[in-house]
PDB file of C-alpha atoms in Angstrom:
ATOM      1  CA  MET A 609      -0.090  -0.132  -0.147  1.00 77.00           C
ATOM      2  CA  LEU A 610       3.034   2.665   0.627  1.00 85.00           C
ATOM      3  CA  LEU A 611       4.345   1.268  -2.480  1.00 91.00           C
ATOM      4  CA  ARG A 612       1.786   1.917  -4.735  1.00 94.00           C
ATOM      5  CA  GLY A 613       1.140   5.619  -2.768  1.00 94.00           C
ATOM      6  CA  VAL A 614       4.815   6.799  -3.678  1.00 94.00           C
ATOM      7  CA  ILE A 615       4.805   5.173  -7.241  1.00 94.00           C
ATOM      8  CA  ALA A 616       1.213   6.464  -7.981  1.00 95.00           C
ATOM      9  CA  GLY A 617       2.529  10.342  -6.243  1.00 95.00           C
ATOM     10  CA  GLY A 618       5.758  10.068  -8.432  1.00 95.00           C
ATOM     11  CA  VAL A 619       3.765   9.835 -11.160  1.00 96.00           C
ATOM     12  CA  ALA A 620       1.647  12.480 -10.353  1.00 95.00           C
ATOM     13  CA  THR A 621       4.496  14.692  -9.926  1.00 93.00           C
ATOM     14  CA  ALA A 622       5.752  13.990 -12.994  1.00 95.00           C
ATOM     15  CA  ALA A 623       2.647  14.807 -14.723  1.00 96.00           C
ATOM     16  CA  MET A 624       2.114  17.705 -13.394  1.00 93.00           C
ATOM     17  CA  THR A 625       5.608  19.358 -13.575  1.00 90.00           C
ATOM     18  CA  ALA A 626       5.085  17.773 -17.728  1.00 93.00           C
ATOM     19  CA  ALA A 627       2.061  20.312 -17.477  1.00 92.00           C
ATOM     20  CA  TYR A 628       4.165  23.128 -16.531  1.00 88.00           C
ATOM     21  CA  SER A 629       6.432  22.733 -18.550  1.00 86.00           C
ATOM     22  CA  VAL A 630       4.199  22.359 -21.752  1.00 89.00           C
ATOM     23  CA  GLU A 631       2.159  25.717 -20.459  1.00 86.00           C
ATOM     24  CA  ARG A 632       5.835  27.089 -20.167  1.00 83.00           C
ATOM     25  CA  ARG A 633       5.972  26.364 -23.739  1.00 84.00           C
ATOM     26  CA  ALA A 634       3.089  27.223 -24.999  1.00 83.00           C
ATOM     27  CA  ARG A 635       3.645  30.897 -23.076  1.00 79.00           C
ATOM     28  CA  ARG A 636       7.088  31.784 -23.615  1.00 76.00           C
ATOM     29  CA  ALA A 637       5.954  35.285 -23.697  1.00 69.00           C
ATOM     30  CA  VAL A 638       5.367  35.563 -20.044  1.00 66.00           C
ATOM     31  CA  GLY A 639       8.151  36.376 -18.057  1.00 63.00           C
ATOM     32  CA  ALA A 640       6.235  36.039 -14.825  1.00 64.00           C
ATOM     33  CA  PRO A 641       5.746  32.532 -13.134  1.00 66.00           C
ATOM     34  CA  MET A 642       2.601  30.963 -14.155  1.00 76.00           C
ATOM     35  CA  ASP A 643       1.279  30.257 -11.071  1.00 81.00           C
ATOM     36  CA  TYR A 644       2.725  30.450  -7.910  1.00 82.00           C
ATOM     37  CA  ASP A 645       3.705  26.518  -7.714  1.00 81.00           C
ATOM     38  CA  GLY A 646       5.717  27.019 -10.415  1.00 76.00           C
ATOM     39  CA  GLY A 647       7.621  29.659  -9.197  1.00 76.00           C
ATOM     40  CA  VAL A 648      10.129  30.515  -6.421  1.00 80.00           C
ATOM     41  CA  VAL A 649       7.285  30.977  -3.184  1.00 83.00           C
ATOM     42  CA  PRO A 650       7.405  26.917  -2.577  1.00 83.00           C
ATOM     43  CA  GLY A 651      11.335  27.313  -2.286  1.00 82.00           C
ATOM     44  CA  GLN A 652      11.182  30.221  -0.270  1.00 82.00           C
ATOM     45  CA  ILE A 653       8.562  28.564   2.503  1.00 83.00           C
ATOM     46  CA  VAL A 654      11.062  25.561   2.617  1.00 79.00           C
ATOM     47  CA  LEU A 655      14.291  28.076   2.772  1.00 80.00           C
ATOM     48  CA  HIS A 656      11.877  29.824   5.579  1.00 80.00           C
ATOM     49  CA  ILE A 657      10.499  27.088   7.635  1.00 82.00           C
ATOM     50  CA  LEU A 658      13.822  25.470   7.487  1.00 79.00           C
ATOM     51  CA  HIS A 659      15.299  28.759   8.642  1.00 79.00           C
ATOM     52  CA  LEU A 660      17.593  29.077   6.081  1.00 77.00           C
ATOM     53  CA  ARG A 661      18.651  32.384   4.676  1.00 76.00           C
ATOM     54  CA  ASP A 662      17.237  33.677   1.606  1.00 71.00           C
ATOM     55  CA  MET A 663      18.870  32.395  -1.825  1.00 75.00           C
ATOM     56  CA  GLY A 664      18.833  33.270  -5.437  1.00 73.00           C
ATOM     57  CA  ALA A 665      15.970  32.805  -7.835  1.00 75.00           C
ATOM     58  CA  SER A 666      17.520  29.174  -9.166  1.00 78.00           C
ATOM     59  CA  GLU A 667      18.420  27.909  -5.882  1.00 78.00           C
ATOM     60  CA  GLU A 668      14.613  28.801  -4.778  1.00 77.00           C
ATOM     61  CA  THR A 669      13.097  26.989  -7.490  1.00 78.00           C
ATOM     62  CA  THR A 670      15.303  23.960  -7.053  1.00 80.00           C
ATOM     63  CA  ALA A 671      14.172  24.016  -3.262  1.00 79.00           C
ATOM     64  CA  GLY A 672      10.859  24.295  -4.614  1.00 79.00           C
ATOM     65  CA  LEU A 673      11.248  21.073  -7.102  1.00 80.00           C
ATOM     66  CA  LEU A 674      12.557  18.885  -4.055  1.00 82.00           C
ATOM     67  CA  LEU A 675       9.681  19.764  -2.091  1.00 80.00           C
ATOM     68  CA  ARG A 676       7.084  19.042  -5.016  1.00 82.00           C
ATOM     69  CA  TRP A 677       8.482  15.275  -5.685  1.00 85.00           C
ATOM     70  CA  GLY A 678       8.671  15.267  -1.539  1.00 85.00           C
ATOM     71  CA  TYR A 679       5.573  16.193  -1.359  1.00 82.00           C
ATOM     72  CA  GLY A 680       3.815  14.667  -4.348  1.00 84.00           C
ATOM     73  CA  SER A 681       4.746  11.158  -2.971  1.00 84.00           C
ATOM     74  CA  ALA A 682       3.465  11.974   0.373  1.00 85.00           C
ATOM     75  CA  PHE A 683       0.065  12.698  -1.016  1.00 88.00           C
ATOM     76  CA  GLY A 684       0.466   9.766  -3.086  1.00 90.00           C
ATOM     77  CA  VAL A 685       0.179   7.867   0.239  1.00 91.00           C
ATOM     78  CA  ARG A 686      -2.956   9.930   1.578  1.00 92.00           C
ATOM     79  CA  HIS A 687      -4.809   9.007  -1.524  1.00 92.00           C
ATOM     80  CA  VAL A 688      -4.335   5.489  -1.018  1.00 92.00           C
ATOM     81  CA  LEU A 689      -5.378   6.021   2.386  1.00 93.00           C
ATOM     82  CA  LEU A 690      -8.555   7.815   0.557  1.00 94.00           C
ATOM     83  CA  ARG A 691      -9.531   5.123  -1.212  1.00 93.00           C
ATOM     84  CA  ARG A 692      -9.574   2.332   1.490  1.00 92.00           C
ATOM     85  CA  ARG A 693     -12.368   4.590   3.102  1.00 94.00           C
ATOM     86  CA  LEU A 694     -13.832   5.950   0.122  1.00 95.00           C
ATOM     87  CA  PRO A 695     -15.142   4.412  -3.158  1.00 94.00           C
ATOM     88  CA  GLU A 696     -13.966   5.823  -6.500  1.00 91.00           C
ATOM     89  CA  PRO A 697     -14.527   9.094  -7.928  1.00 94.00           C
ATOM     90  CA  ALA A 698     -15.295  10.009  -4.018  1.00 96.00           C
ATOM     91  CA  ALA A 699     -11.412   9.275  -2.956  1.00 95.00           C
ATOM     92  CA  THR A 700     -10.185  11.714  -5.521  1.00 95.00           C
ATOM     93  CA  ALA A 701     -12.744  14.050  -5.376  1.00 96.00           C
ATOM     94  CA  ALA A 702     -11.902  14.379  -1.495  1.00 96.00           C
ATOM     95  CA  PHE A 703      -8.327  13.652  -2.326  1.00 94.00           C
ATOM     96  CA  GLY A 704      -8.366  16.926  -4.808  1.00 95.00           C
ATOM     97  CA  SER A 705     -10.250  18.814  -2.446  1.00 96.00           C
ATOM     98  CA  ALA A 706      -8.171  19.305   0.176  1.00 93.00           C
ATOM     99  CA  LEU A 707      -5.516  19.850  -2.138  1.00 92.00           C
ATOM    100  CA  MET A 708      -6.932  22.575  -3.608  1.00 94.00           C
ATOM    101  CA  ALA A 709      -7.704  23.997  -0.207  1.00 95.00           C
ATOM    102  CA  MET A 710      -3.961  23.929   1.154  1.00 90.00           C
ATOM    103  CA  THR A 711      -2.927  24.944  -2.297  1.00 91.00           C
ATOM    104  CA  LEU A 712      -5.049  28.239  -1.544  1.00 94.00           C
ATOM    105  CA  THR A 713      -4.653  28.101   2.292  1.00 93.00           C
ATOM    106  CA  MET A 714      -0.681  27.888   2.378  1.00 90.00           C
ATOM    107  CA  PHE A 715       0.451  30.104  -0.162  1.00 90.00           C
ATOM    108  CA  PRO A 716      -0.323  33.345   1.354  1.00 92.00           C
ATOM    109  CA  LEU A 717       0.106  32.289   4.805  1.00 92.00           C
ATOM    110  CA  LEU A 718       3.222  30.707   4.584  1.00 89.00           C
ATOM    111  CA  GLY A 719       4.368  31.966   1.168  1.00 88.00           C
ATOM    112  CA  HIS A 720       2.984  35.837   1.951  1.00 88.00           C
ATOM    113  CA  THR A 721       1.229  35.576  -1.508  1.00 89.00           C
ATOM    114  CA  THR A 722      -1.836  37.579  -1.860  1.00 91.00           C
ATOM    115  CA  PRO A 723      -5.291  35.899  -1.153  1.00 94.00           C
ATOM    116  CA  PRO A 724      -6.143  33.343  -3.954  1.00 93.00           C
ATOM    117  CA  TRP A 725      -9.524  35.900  -4.683  1.00 94.00           C
ATOM    118  CA  LYS A 726      -7.439  38.330  -5.199  1.00 94.00           C
ATOM    119  CA  TRP A 727      -5.211  35.593  -8.108  1.00 91.00           C
ATOM    120  CA  PRO A 728      -4.665  36.866 -11.683  1.00 89.00           C
ATOM    121  CA  TRP A 729      -7.326  34.687 -13.520  1.00 90.00           C
ATOM    122  CA  PRO A 730      -4.855  33.105 -16.005  1.00 87.00           C
ATOM    123  CA  LEU A 731      -2.196  31.963 -12.648  1.00 88.00           C
ATOM    124  CA  LEU A 732      -5.487  30.948 -10.609  1.00 92.00           C
ATOM    125  CA  ALA A 733      -6.140  28.711 -13.523  1.00 91.00           C
ATOM    126  CA  THR A 734      -2.713  27.482 -14.050  1.00 91.00           C
ATOM    127  CA  CYS A 735      -3.018  26.395 -10.570  1.00 93.00           C
ATOM    128  CA  VAL A 736      -6.409  24.715 -10.659  1.00 95.00           C
ATOM    129  CA  GLY A 737      -5.272  23.221 -14.288  1.00 95.00           C
ATOM    130  CA  THR A 738      -1.646  21.901 -12.886  1.00 93.00           C
ATOM    131  CA  HIS A 739      -3.265  20.746  -9.626  1.00 94.00           C
ATOM    132  CA  LEU A 740      -6.302  18.218 -11.594  1.00 96.00           C
ATOM    133  CA  VAL A 741      -3.320  17.228 -13.921  1.00 97.00           C
ATOM    134  CA  TYR A 742      -1.561  16.356 -10.804  1.00 95.00           C
ATOM    135  CA  VAL A 743      -4.884  14.177  -8.667  1.00 96.00           C
ATOM    136  CA  THR A 744      -6.066  12.915 -12.205  1.00 96.00           C
ATOM    137  CA  ALA A 745      -2.796  11.194 -13.016  1.00 97.00           C
ATOM    138  CA  GLY A 746      -2.241  10.143  -9.379  1.00 95.00           C
ATOM    139  CA  ALA A 747      -6.119   8.087  -9.095  1.00 95.00           C
ATOM    140  CA  ILE A 748      -5.143   7.014 -12.513  1.00 96.00           C
ATOM    141  CA  ALA A 749      -1.960   5.370 -11.459  1.00 96.00           C
ATOM    142  CA  ASP A 750      -3.200   4.333  -8.644  1.00 95.00           C
ATOM    143  CA  ASP A 751      -5.914   2.574 -10.112  1.00 93.00           C
ATOM    144  CA  ARG A 752      -3.799   0.681 -12.198  1.00 95.00           C
ATOM    145  CA  LEU A 753      -1.329  -0.204  -9.829  1.00 93.00           C
ATOM    146  CA  VAL A 754      -4.423  -1.784  -7.815  1.00 88.00           C
ATOM    147  CA  ARG A 755      -4.984  -4.171 -10.603  1.00 86.00           C
ATOM    148  CA  VAL A 756      -1.193  -5.265 -11.279  1.00 85.00           C
ATOM    149  CA  LEU A 757      -0.680  -5.564  -7.435  1.00 77.00           C
ATOM    150  CA  TYR A 758      -3.752  -7.185  -6.183  1.00 71.00           C
TER     151      TYR A 758
END
């Protein structure tokens, strides 16, 4: 069960990272990050939680990617646990709702961003879209792994 969640979370994180890459190529003219998760804010949050000094954008982006891959696998385990209590698609809907609620609250609280209702529409759309990719890919991977492993 734990291994299944870690693998599903890794697949989901890879899909989310690919979605950012595709969107970045499609929107080359956009100079600012497409959303807070795809920029330096997650890295800044990590550095502040660990009481480390601020670094340059490159190092903060790297810290953010390490965070994404770390929590991505942990969230995959959470989806597996939800599936033990709820049937699909309720487990995935509950998981996606919790993930979005956490995303929309933690960036303002820990990253000192503006509240979500003040985010520009393209940024909000990217945030919702990439997290939808994450949740969908994780749910599909988990479902396939259930069939293969059991």
